[in-house]
Amino acid sequence: MRLQAPKGTYDVLPLDQPRWHHLFDTTRRVLGRAGYQELTTPILEHAEVFEKAVGDAADLVVQKEMYTFEDRGGRHLTLRPELTAGVLRAFIERGMHTWPSPVKLWSAGPAFRAENVQRGRYRQFHQVNLEIVGSDSALADAEAIALMGDLLAALGLRRTVLKVGSVGDPDDRARYNAYLTQALAPHAEALSPTSRERLRLNPMRVLDSKDAGDQELVATLERPLDFLGEGARAHFGAVTGHLDDWGVAYEIDPAIVRGLDYYRRTAFEVHHQGIGAQSALGGGGRYDGLVRQLGGPDVPGIGWAMGVERLFDALEAEGVTATDRDRPLAFLVAMDEAAVSELAALARALRAEFRIEHAYVRRNPTKGLRDADRSGAIYAVLRGERERDAGVVMVKHLERGDQVEIPLEALADHLRAAARDEPQPSTSLHDAGVRTADRG
Ligand code: AMP
């Protein structure tokens, strides 16, 4: 049998690495400046962590998507389907409620869901997450939302649409769910099977349905924003007020919902029109009941998650490319046997300062230059018997084609000067490494 990666997973090839670096460097910079600290949690957690997070109104769709298995010790473990539950498990287990409050964290890494694979939907995908734990201030909501926008902009995205709504307090949700149950009961037969199940378990999630028939029914109904009580309404006004003060562009979406019970008040999503049907780049909301639901202290929190693969799709749709894998400054070509070990030793010495590659075997000049070219190097450095006798190396600029002979001892100085004159081969991707195509 031919070995293949499991369905819904993929390899990140060397040429794809720069955009990952761009994403994580930018995240670290943008969120780091706002005082967020990076937290890395295990990919495996006890199944209980996610079961508790999902709660009683167990959304069967969520449950079915989880990769849960029994290990050899009979423990039920789950490959995390999202990052928040694990972050809050760590918050509780490590006593972070004693840290200066609020605790502001970001996390990134793989997540797993047994989904139908399609464009924008994988079984192993990646998320970037932000969490603010310990504040119920509308400033925290506004900051989380604004930072999501800041990160998208810093990545180079322009065509994102931020939608903000509110699911209300638990009482408001209950009233809205009761209303939905009543309003949809006469139409239950017309709903899609998924929505029918949701209507029974978690009515609000019917609003999330992508089914055209469901959408038509739902369009005639009142929205969660119409059901806000006084507290939730004031909070929503404060959040949008801050966003307005800061000049953050957003739309109010009265129908935004968050499936799980612990969500309250602020809910938001960010979409991109250029990435197909799965247009959500990410979303988030306030989850004041969650830490307690997981067995921790009663502290409020808010957070968001964005899908890395969808961000890449959006960057591609906007013509933003993270450029240049790291190019060697020079590729050393040995033209006789003696030069092979000479140049290997030289490469090791030069690597203290420069990015250098070399062939492991003797090459004739034509093949050697071809190797050098394919490595992406700016210079080829050639040495054979003739150069050894003269105590020199031949240095050739691969794009321009000009070449000079220089004494072996002068090579480091020569490369240093050349590296100063050349547009730097990028060694890490910061803003300068990101080229934005003309958008007309
Ligand atoms: P969620 O935790 O479902 O709110 O998802 C947050 C974000 O993660 C979504 O907006 C997507 O960008 C991304 N995402 C969720 N599921 C998948 C998946 N199966 N494949 C790729 N990205 C996903």
mmCIF file of C-alpha atoms and ligand atoms in Angstrom, residues 8 65 81-84 111-129 205 258 263 269-271 275 278-284 304-311, ligand 1:
data_model
loop_
_atom_site.group_PDB
_atom_site.id
_atom_site.type_symbol
_atom_site.label_atom_id
_atom_site.label_comp_id
_atom_site.label_asym_id
_atom_site.label_seq_id
_atom_site.Cartn_x
_atom_site.Cartn_y
_atom_site.Cartn_z
ATOM 1 C CA GLY A 8 -8.138 15.978 5.984
ATOM 2 C CA GLU A 65 -16.725 15.561 15.710
ATOM 3 C CA PRO A 81 -11.198 20.191 18.849
ATOM 4 C CA GLU A 82 -10.455 23.786 19.899
ATOM 5 C CA LEU A 83 -8.033 25.520 22.253
ATOM 6 C CA THR A 84 -10.120 27.429 24.802
ATOM 7 C CA ALA A 111 -6.913 21.214 16.541
ATOM 8 C CA PHE A 112 -8.787 18.149 15.328
ATOM 9 C CA ARG A 113 -12.348 17.541 14.223
ATOM 10 C CA ALA A 114 -13.787 14.516 12.421
ATOM 11 C CA GLU A 115 -15.569 16.617 9.813
ATOM 12 C CA ASN A 116 -16.550 16.217 6.206
ATOM 13 C CA VAL A 117 -13.508 17.461 4.388
ATOM 14 C CA GLN A 118 -14.042 20.315 1.933
ATOM 15 C CA ARG A 119 -12.457 23.627 1.040
ATOM 16 C CA GLY A 120 -11.646 25.386 4.313
ATOM 17 C CA ARG A 121 -12.545 22.316 6.387
ATOM 18 C CA TYR A 122 -9.842 19.932 7.517
ATOM 19 C CA ARG A 123 -9.577 17.227 10.144
ATOM 20 C CA GLN A 124 -6.318 18.618 11.462
ATOM 21 C CA PHE A 125 -6.369 22.391 11.237
ATOM 22 C CA HIS A 126 -4.771 25.159 13.253
ATOM 23 C CA GLN A 127 -6.053 27.985 15.368
ATOM 24 C CA VAL A 128 -4.758 31.169 16.900
ATOM 25 C CA ASN A 129 -6.585 32.022 20.123
ATOM 26 C CA ARG A 205 -28.044 27.238 16.912
ATOM 27 C CA ARG A 258 -22.723 31.145 19.884
ATOM 28 C CA TYR A 263 -21.633 32.117 26.170
ATOM 29 C CA GLU A 269 -17.300 36.871 13.959
ATOM 30 C CA VAL A 270 -14.949 37.899 11.235
ATOM 31 C CA HIS A 271 -15.570 36.914 7.623
ATOM 32 C CA ILE A 275 -12.449 32.289 0.542
ATOM 33 C CA GLN A 278 -16.657 28.643 4.616
ATOM 34 C CA SER A 279 -16.227 32.394 4.891
ATOM 35 C CA ALA A 280 -15.639 32.581 8.660
ATOM 36 C CA LEU A 281 -12.059 33.409 9.527
ATOM 37 C CA GLY A 282 -12.869 33.262 13.198
ATOM 38 C CA GLY A 283 -15.142 34.224 15.993
ATOM 39 C CA GLY A 284 -15.440 34.618 19.690
ATOM 40 C CA TRP A 304 -11.662 34.389 20.174
ATOM 41 C CA ALA A 305 -10.259 31.829 17.781
ATOM 42 C CA MET A 306 -9.189 32.220 14.181
ATOM 43 C CA GLY A 307 -8.515 29.436 11.691
ATOM 44 C CA VAL A 308 -4.983 29.559 10.329
ATOM 45 C CA GLU A 309 -5.765 27.783 7.032
ATOM 46 C CA ARG A 310 -8.610 30.208 6.358
ATOM 47 C CA LEU A 311 -6.299 33.148 7.099
HETATM 48 P P1 AMP B 1 -14.970 27.525 15.994
HETATM 49 O O1 AMP B 1 -14.138 27.017 17.141
HETATM 50 O O2 AMP B 1 -15.851 26.462 15.413
HETATM 51 O O3 AMP B 1 -15.673 28.814 16.292
HETATM 52 O O4 AMP B 1 -13.930 27.841 14.835
HETATM 53 C C1 AMP B 1 -13.107 28.958 14.844
HETATM 54 C C2 AMP B 1 -12.413 29.068 13.516
HETATM 55 O O5 AMP B 1 -11.590 27.921 13.322
HETATM 56 C C3 AMP B 1 -13.358 29.039 12.332
HETATM 57 O O6 AMP B 1 -13.838 30.326 12.054
HETATM 58 C C4 AMP B 1 -12.453 28.540 11.238
HETATM 59 O O7 AMP B 1 -11.652 29.582 10.733
HETATM 60 C C5 AMP B 1 -11.567 27.564 11.949
HETATM 61 N N1 AMP B 1 -12.044 26.176 11.790
HETATM 62 C C6 AMP B 1 -12.978 25.519 12.498
HETATM 63 N N2 AMP B 1 -13.123 24.253 12.069
HETATM 64 C C7 AMP B 1 -12.255 24.093 11.055
HETATM 65 C C8 AMP B 1 -11.896 23.002 10.194
HETATM 66 N N3 AMP B 1 -12.478 21.806 10.310
HETATM 67 N N4 AMP B 1 -10.954 23.209 9.256
HETATM 68 C C9 AMP B 1 -10.348 24.414 9.131
HETATM 69 N N5 AMP B 1 -10.628 25.471 9.908
HETATM 70 C C10 AMP B 1 -11.562 25.325 10.867
#
